[in-house]
Amino acid sequence: MKRALLAAATLGAMVLGTSPASAADGWEPAPTPPYDLPAGARCDVPVHTEPVVDEVVQRVLDRRPDGSPSRVAFRGDLVVRVTNTDTGAFYDADAGGSAIVDHHADGSQTWHVVGPVLAGFGENAGNLARGLYVLDGVYTMDISATGYKSVRLVHGSADDVCARIG
């Protein structure tokens, strides 16, 4: 547990900083696009997601010899409205966690996260059931080159957004 708390403190110090983000210090906007999913893709109902607050920025921390990013930090407020397009029911998901994402040469990724992130899981495509979740706390998420997601919560929760709009 001490190791997890030390990792969280280190991540927070690396990502959060105290100065406002600007291109001069390497932080660049990282907008979250809206998207639509048919019924059954993540939730039993069709959904539309769209950011209502999006102040996320990213900073490349390491690059491969070819110049492609190998480690990227993300931070900033993000609230994503998840809407059941059949009924209009919606939930505003706080997804403004901080993360360091390692991009591996094989196309896989490892996310080291503190705070909430909105993550979708397809049928048999992760260690969580099909759905949209607000993952919150201290955790890692491995995403294979084929898209399989494996979440390891050190301390936190997985809130099923589909159930909120269902």
PDB file of C-alpha atoms in Angstrom:
ATOM      1  CA  MET A   1       0.000   0.000   0.000  1.00  0.00           C
ATOM      2  CA  LYS A   2       2.876   2.387   0.774  1.00  0.00           C
ATOM      3  CA  ARG A   3       4.265   1.750  -2.705  1.00  0.00           C
ATOM      4  CA  ALA A   4       0.889   2.582  -4.257  1.00  0.00           C
ATOM      5  CA  LEU A   5       0.615   5.823  -2.301  1.00  0.00           C
ATOM      6  CA  LEU A   6       4.170   6.775  -3.269  1.00  0.00           C
ATOM      7  CA  ALA A   7       3.341   6.062  -6.919  1.00  0.00           C
ATOM      8  CA  ALA A   8       0.202   8.203  -6.666  1.00  0.00           C
ATOM      9  CA  ALA A   9       2.128  11.072  -5.073  1.00  0.00           C
ATOM     10  CA  THR A  10       4.839  10.860  -7.722  1.00  0.00           C
ATOM     11  CA  LEU A  11       2.277  10.785 -10.541  1.00  0.00           C
ATOM     12  CA  GLY A  12       0.463  13.749  -9.026  1.00  0.00           C
ATOM     13  CA  ALA A  13       3.655  15.762  -8.763  1.00  0.00           C
ATOM     14  CA  MET A  14       4.635  14.915 -12.343  1.00  0.00           C
ATOM     15  CA  VAL A  15       1.268  15.642 -13.897  1.00  0.00           C
ATOM     16  CA  LEU A  16      -0.460  18.288 -11.844  1.00  0.00           C
ATOM     17  CA  GLY A  17       2.138  21.013 -11.491  1.00  0.00           C
ATOM     18  CA  THR A  18       1.097  24.471 -10.351  1.00  0.00           C
ATOM     19  CA  SER A  19       1.445  26.632 -13.435  1.00  0.00           C
ATOM     20  CA  PRO A  20      -1.269  27.053 -16.061  1.00  0.00           C
ATOM     21  CA  ALA A  21      -0.856  24.932 -19.165  1.00  0.00           C
ATOM     22  CA  SER A  22       0.651  26.593 -22.188  1.00  0.00           C
ATOM     23  CA  ALA A  23       2.399  25.526 -25.346  1.00  0.00           C
ATOM     24  CA  ALA A  24       5.546  27.190 -23.985  1.00  0.00           C
ATOM     25  CA  ASP A  25       5.793  24.628 -21.179  1.00  0.00           C
ATOM     26  CA  GLY A  26       4.940  21.677 -23.431  1.00  0.00           C
ATOM     27  CA  TRP A  27       1.276  21.253 -22.506  1.00  0.00           C
ATOM     28  CA  GLU A  28      -1.049  21.123 -25.531  1.00  0.00           C
ATOM     29  CA  PRO A  29      -4.850  20.760 -25.767  1.00  0.00           C
ATOM     30  CA  ALA A  30      -6.079  17.170 -26.022  1.00  0.00           C
ATOM     31  CA  PRO A  31      -9.761  17.526 -26.955  1.00  0.00           C
ATOM     32  CA  THR A  32     -12.149  14.644 -26.387  1.00  0.00           C
ATOM     33  CA  PRO A  33     -14.337  13.999 -29.442  1.00  0.00           C
ATOM     34  CA  PRO A  34     -18.045  13.166 -29.151  1.00  0.00           C
ATOM     35  CA  TYR A  35     -19.130   9.728 -30.310  1.00  0.00           C
ATOM     36  CA  ASP A  36     -22.204   7.561 -30.765  1.00  0.00           C
ATOM     37  CA  LEU A  37     -22.566   3.888 -29.898  1.00  0.00           C
ATOM     38  CA  PRO A  38     -25.412   1.616 -30.965  1.00  0.00           C
ATOM     39  CA  ALA A  39     -27.400  -0.408 -28.438  1.00  0.00           C
ATOM     40  CA  GLY A  40     -25.360  -3.396 -27.318  1.00  0.00           C
ATOM     41  CA  ALA A  41     -21.937  -1.930 -28.112  1.00  0.00           C
ATOM     42  CA  ARG A  42     -21.358  -0.767 -24.511  1.00  0.00           C
ATOM     43  CA  CYS A  43     -24.793  -0.240 -22.948  1.00  0.00           C
ATOM     44  CA  ASP A  44     -28.082  -2.034 -23.675  1.00  0.00           C
ATOM     45  CA  VAL A  45     -29.318   1.287 -25.096  1.00  0.00           C
ATOM     46  CA  PRO A  46     -27.830   3.545 -27.798  1.00  0.00           C
ATOM     47  CA  VAL A  47     -25.668   6.302 -26.327  1.00  0.00           C
ATOM     48  CA  HIS A  48     -24.158   9.602 -27.371  1.00  0.00           C
ATOM     49  CA  THR A  49     -21.184  11.013 -25.469  1.00  0.00           C
ATOM     50  CA  GLU A  50     -20.085  14.609 -25.659  1.00  0.00           C
ATOM     51  CA  PRO A  51     -17.806  16.688 -23.444  1.00  0.00           C
ATOM     52  CA  VAL A  52     -19.554  19.570 -21.656  1.00  0.00           C
ATOM     53  CA  VAL A  53     -16.313  20.663 -19.964  1.00  0.00           C
ATOM     54  CA  ASP A  54     -13.030  19.840 -21.700  1.00  0.00           C
ATOM     55  CA  GLU A  55      -9.860  21.422 -20.375  1.00  0.00           C
ATOM     56  CA  VAL A  56      -7.658  18.360 -20.898  1.00  0.00           C
ATOM     57  CA  VAL A  57      -4.084  18.972 -21.939  1.00  0.00           C
ATOM     58  CA  GLN A  58      -1.285  16.584 -22.781  1.00  0.00           C
ATOM     59  CA  ARG A  59       2.491  16.720 -22.624  1.00  0.00           C
ATOM     60  CA  VAL A  60       4.840  14.295 -24.356  1.00  0.00           C
ATOM     61  CA  LEU A  61       7.376  13.138 -21.773  1.00  0.00           C
ATOM     62  CA  ASP A  62       9.380  10.652 -23.866  1.00  0.00           C
ATOM     63  CA  ARG A  63       9.726   9.840 -27.557  1.00  0.00           C
ATOM     64  CA  ARG A  64      11.025   6.889 -29.529  1.00  0.00           C
ATOM     65  CA  PRO A  65      13.984   7.361 -31.890  1.00  0.00           C
ATOM     66  CA  ASP A  66      11.485   7.819 -34.763  1.00  0.00           C
ATOM     67  CA  GLY A  67       9.891  10.755 -32.906  1.00  0.00           C
ATOM     68  CA  SER A  68       6.625   9.028 -31.983  1.00  0.00           C
ATOM     69  CA  PRO A  69       5.460   9.513 -28.372  1.00  0.00           C
ATOM     70  CA  SER A  70       6.239   6.710 -25.957  1.00  0.00           C
ATOM     71  CA  ARG A  71       5.070   8.380 -22.726  1.00  0.00           C
ATOM     72  CA  VAL A  72       2.412  11.099 -22.505  1.00  0.00           C
ATOM     73  CA  ALA A  73       0.960  12.868 -19.462  1.00  0.00           C
ATOM     74  CA  PHE A  74      -2.664  14.066 -19.367  1.00  0.00           C
ATOM     75  CA  ARG A  75      -4.396  16.392 -16.924  1.00  0.00           C
ATOM     76  CA  GLY A  76      -7.346  18.770 -16.761  1.00  0.00           C
ATOM     77  CA  ASP A  77     -11.039  18.984 -16.061  1.00  0.00           C
ATOM     78  CA  LEU A  78     -13.283  16.795 -18.197  1.00  0.00           C
ATOM     79  CA  VAL A  79     -17.015  16.211 -17.820  1.00  0.00           C
ATOM     80  CA  VAL A  80     -18.608  13.966 -20.432  1.00  0.00           C
ATOM     81  CA  ARG A  81     -22.373  13.896 -20.913  1.00  0.00           C
ATOM     82  CA  VAL A  82     -23.506  10.340 -21.641  1.00  0.00           C
ATOM     83  CA  THR A  83     -27.014  10.355 -23.134  1.00  0.00           C
ATOM     84  CA  ASN A  84     -29.443   7.508 -23.765  1.00  0.00           C
ATOM     85  CA  THR A  85     -30.539   8.568 -27.259  1.00  0.00           C
ATOM     86  CA  ASP A  86     -33.798   6.587 -26.974  1.00  0.00           C
ATOM     87  CA  THR A  87     -35.078   8.403 -23.876  1.00  0.00           C
ATOM     88  CA  GLY A  88     -32.914  11.507 -23.496  1.00  0.00           C
ATOM     89  CA  ALA A  89     -31.805  10.422 -20.010  1.00  0.00           C
ATOM     90  CA  PHE A  90     -28.248  11.559 -19.387  1.00  0.00           C
ATOM     91  CA  TYR A  91     -25.474  11.473 -16.838  1.00  0.00           C
ATOM     92  CA  ASP A  92     -22.616  13.969 -16.598  1.00  0.00           C
ATOM     93  CA  ALA A  93     -19.562  11.827 -15.893  1.00  0.00           C
ATOM     94  CA  ASP A  94     -16.561  13.425 -14.186  1.00  0.00           C
ATOM     95  CA  ALA A  95     -13.637  12.050 -16.193  1.00  0.00           C
ATOM     96  CA  GLY A  96     -10.988  14.602 -15.207  1.00  0.00           C
ATOM     97  CA  GLY A  97      -8.338  12.286 -13.810  1.00  0.00           C
ATOM     98  CA  SER A  98      -4.607  12.628 -14.368  1.00  0.00           C
ATOM     99  CA  ALA A  99      -2.729   9.935 -16.252  1.00  0.00           C
ATOM    100  CA  ILE A 100       0.607   8.941 -17.629  1.00  0.00           C
ATOM    101  CA  VAL A 101       0.152   6.723 -20.682  1.00  0.00           C
ATOM    102  CA  ASP A 102       2.943   4.498 -21.940  1.00  0.00           C
ATOM    103  CA  HIS A 103       2.589   3.736 -25.659  1.00  0.00           C
ATOM    104  CA  HIS A 104       4.367   0.458 -26.423  1.00  0.00           C
ATOM    105  CA  ALA A 105       5.962  -0.414 -29.759  1.00  0.00           C
ATOM    106  CA  ASP A 106       3.410  -3.197 -30.387  1.00  0.00           C
ATOM    107  CA  GLY A 107       0.482  -0.732 -30.203  1.00  0.00           C
ATOM    108  CA  SER A 108      -0.521  -1.610 -26.650  1.00  0.00           C
ATOM    109  CA  GLN A 109      -0.784   0.977 -23.868  1.00  0.00           C
ATOM    110  CA  THR A 110      -0.399   1.119 -20.091  1.00  0.00           C
ATOM    111  CA  TRP A 111      -2.296   3.856 -18.263  1.00  0.00           C
ATOM    112  CA  HIS A 112      -1.181   4.936 -14.766  1.00  0.00           C
ATOM    113  CA  VAL A 113      -4.129   6.913 -13.408  1.00  0.00           C
ATOM    114  CA  VAL A 114      -5.143   8.965 -10.392  1.00  0.00           C
ATOM    115  CA  GLY A 115      -8.759  10.119 -10.411  1.00  0.00           C
ATOM    116  CA  PRO A 116     -11.720   9.501 -12.662  1.00  0.00           C
ATOM    117  CA  VAL A 117     -11.632   8.408 -16.304  1.00  0.00           C
ATOM    118  CA  LEU A 118     -14.566   7.306 -18.492  1.00  0.00           C
ATOM    119  CA  ALA A 119     -13.750   3.935 -20.069  1.00  0.00           C
ATOM    120  CA  GLY A 120     -15.805   1.706 -22.347  1.00  0.00           C
ATOM    121  CA  PHE A 121     -15.630  -2.077 -22.446  1.00  0.00           C
ATOM    122  CA  GLY A 122     -16.964  -4.204 -25.261  1.00  0.00           C
ATOM    123  CA  GLU A 123     -18.343  -7.723 -24.873  1.00  0.00           C
ATOM    124  CA  ASN A 124     -15.494 -10.058 -23.810  1.00  0.00           C
ATOM    125  CA  ALA A 125     -13.021  -7.214 -24.382  1.00  0.00           C
ATOM    126  CA  GLY A 126     -11.817  -6.621 -20.835  1.00  0.00           C
ATOM    127  CA  ASN A 127     -11.841  -7.720 -17.227  1.00  0.00           C
ATOM    128  CA  LEU A 128     -14.995  -5.650 -16.635  1.00  0.00           C
ATOM    129  CA  ALA A 129     -18.369  -6.533 -18.128  1.00  0.00           C
ATOM    130  CA  ARG A 130     -19.548  -4.759 -21.287  1.00  0.00           C
ATOM    131  CA  GLY A 131     -20.364  -1.170 -20.365  1.00  0.00           C
ATOM    132  CA  LEU A 132     -19.253   2.408 -19.810  1.00  0.00           C
ATOM    133  CA  TYR A 133     -17.589   3.036 -16.460  1.00  0.00           C
ATOM    134  CA  VAL A 134     -16.235   5.934 -14.493  1.00  0.00           C
ATOM    135  CA  LEU A 135     -13.077   4.384 -13.074  1.00  0.00           C
ATOM    136  CA  ASP A 136     -11.937   6.413 -10.085  1.00  0.00           C
ATOM    137  CA  GLY A 137      -9.065   6.154  -7.652  1.00  0.00           C
ATOM    138  CA  VAL A 138      -5.515   4.918  -8.143  1.00  0.00           C
ATOM    139  CA  TYR A 139      -5.201   2.255 -10.808  1.00  0.00           C
ATOM    140  CA  THR A 140      -3.543   1.007 -13.942  1.00  0.00           C
ATOM    141  CA  MET A 141      -5.230  -0.035 -17.157  1.00  0.00           C
ATOM    142  CA  ASP A 142      -3.462  -2.141 -19.749  1.00  0.00           C
ATOM    143  CA  ILE A 143      -4.891  -1.977 -23.268  1.00  0.00           C
ATOM    144  CA  SER A 144      -3.590  -4.683 -25.577  1.00  0.00           C
ATOM    145  CA  ALA A 145      -2.837  -4.079 -29.237  1.00  0.00           C
ATOM    146  CA  THR A 146      -6.178  -5.773 -29.972  1.00  0.00           C
ATOM    147  CA  GLY A 147      -8.086  -3.484 -27.553  1.00  0.00           C
ATOM    148  CA  TYR A 148      -8.540  -5.858 -24.591  1.00  0.00           C
ATOM    149  CA  LYS A 149      -8.612  -3.738 -21.385  1.00  0.00           C
ATOM    150  CA  SER A 150      -7.417  -4.968 -18.014  1.00  0.00           C
ATOM    151  CA  VAL A 151      -7.973  -2.671 -15.025  1.00  0.00           C
ATOM    152  CA  ARG A 152      -6.101  -3.123 -11.741  1.00  0.00           C
ATOM    153  CA  LEU A 153      -7.596  -0.935  -9.021  1.00  0.00           C
ATOM    154  CA  VAL A 154      -5.091  -0.228  -6.245  1.00  0.00           C
ATOM    155  CA  HIS A 155      -7.732   1.809  -4.464  1.00  0.00           C
ATOM    156  CA  GLY A 156     -10.911   2.925  -6.170  1.00  0.00           C
ATOM    157  CA  SER A 157     -14.182   2.077  -7.832  1.00  0.00           C
ATOM    158  CA  ALA A 158     -15.894   1.343 -11.135  1.00  0.00           C
ATOM    159  CA  ASP A 159     -19.252   3.140 -11.511  1.00  0.00           C
ATOM    160  CA  ASP A 160     -21.520   1.684 -14.229  1.00  0.00           C
ATOM    161  CA  VAL A 161     -22.786   4.671 -16.237  1.00  0.00           C
ATOM    162  CA  CYS A 162     -25.081   2.455 -18.345  1.00  0.00           C
ATOM    163  CA  ALA A 163     -27.120   1.696 -15.221  1.00  0.00           C
ATOM    164  CA  ARG A 164     -27.532   5.419 -14.573  1.00  0.00           C
ATOM    165  CA  ILE A 165     -29.085   6.138 -17.990  1.00  0.00           C
ATOM    166  CA  GLY A 166     -30.579   2.727 -18.725  1.00  0.00           C
TER     167      GLY A 166
END
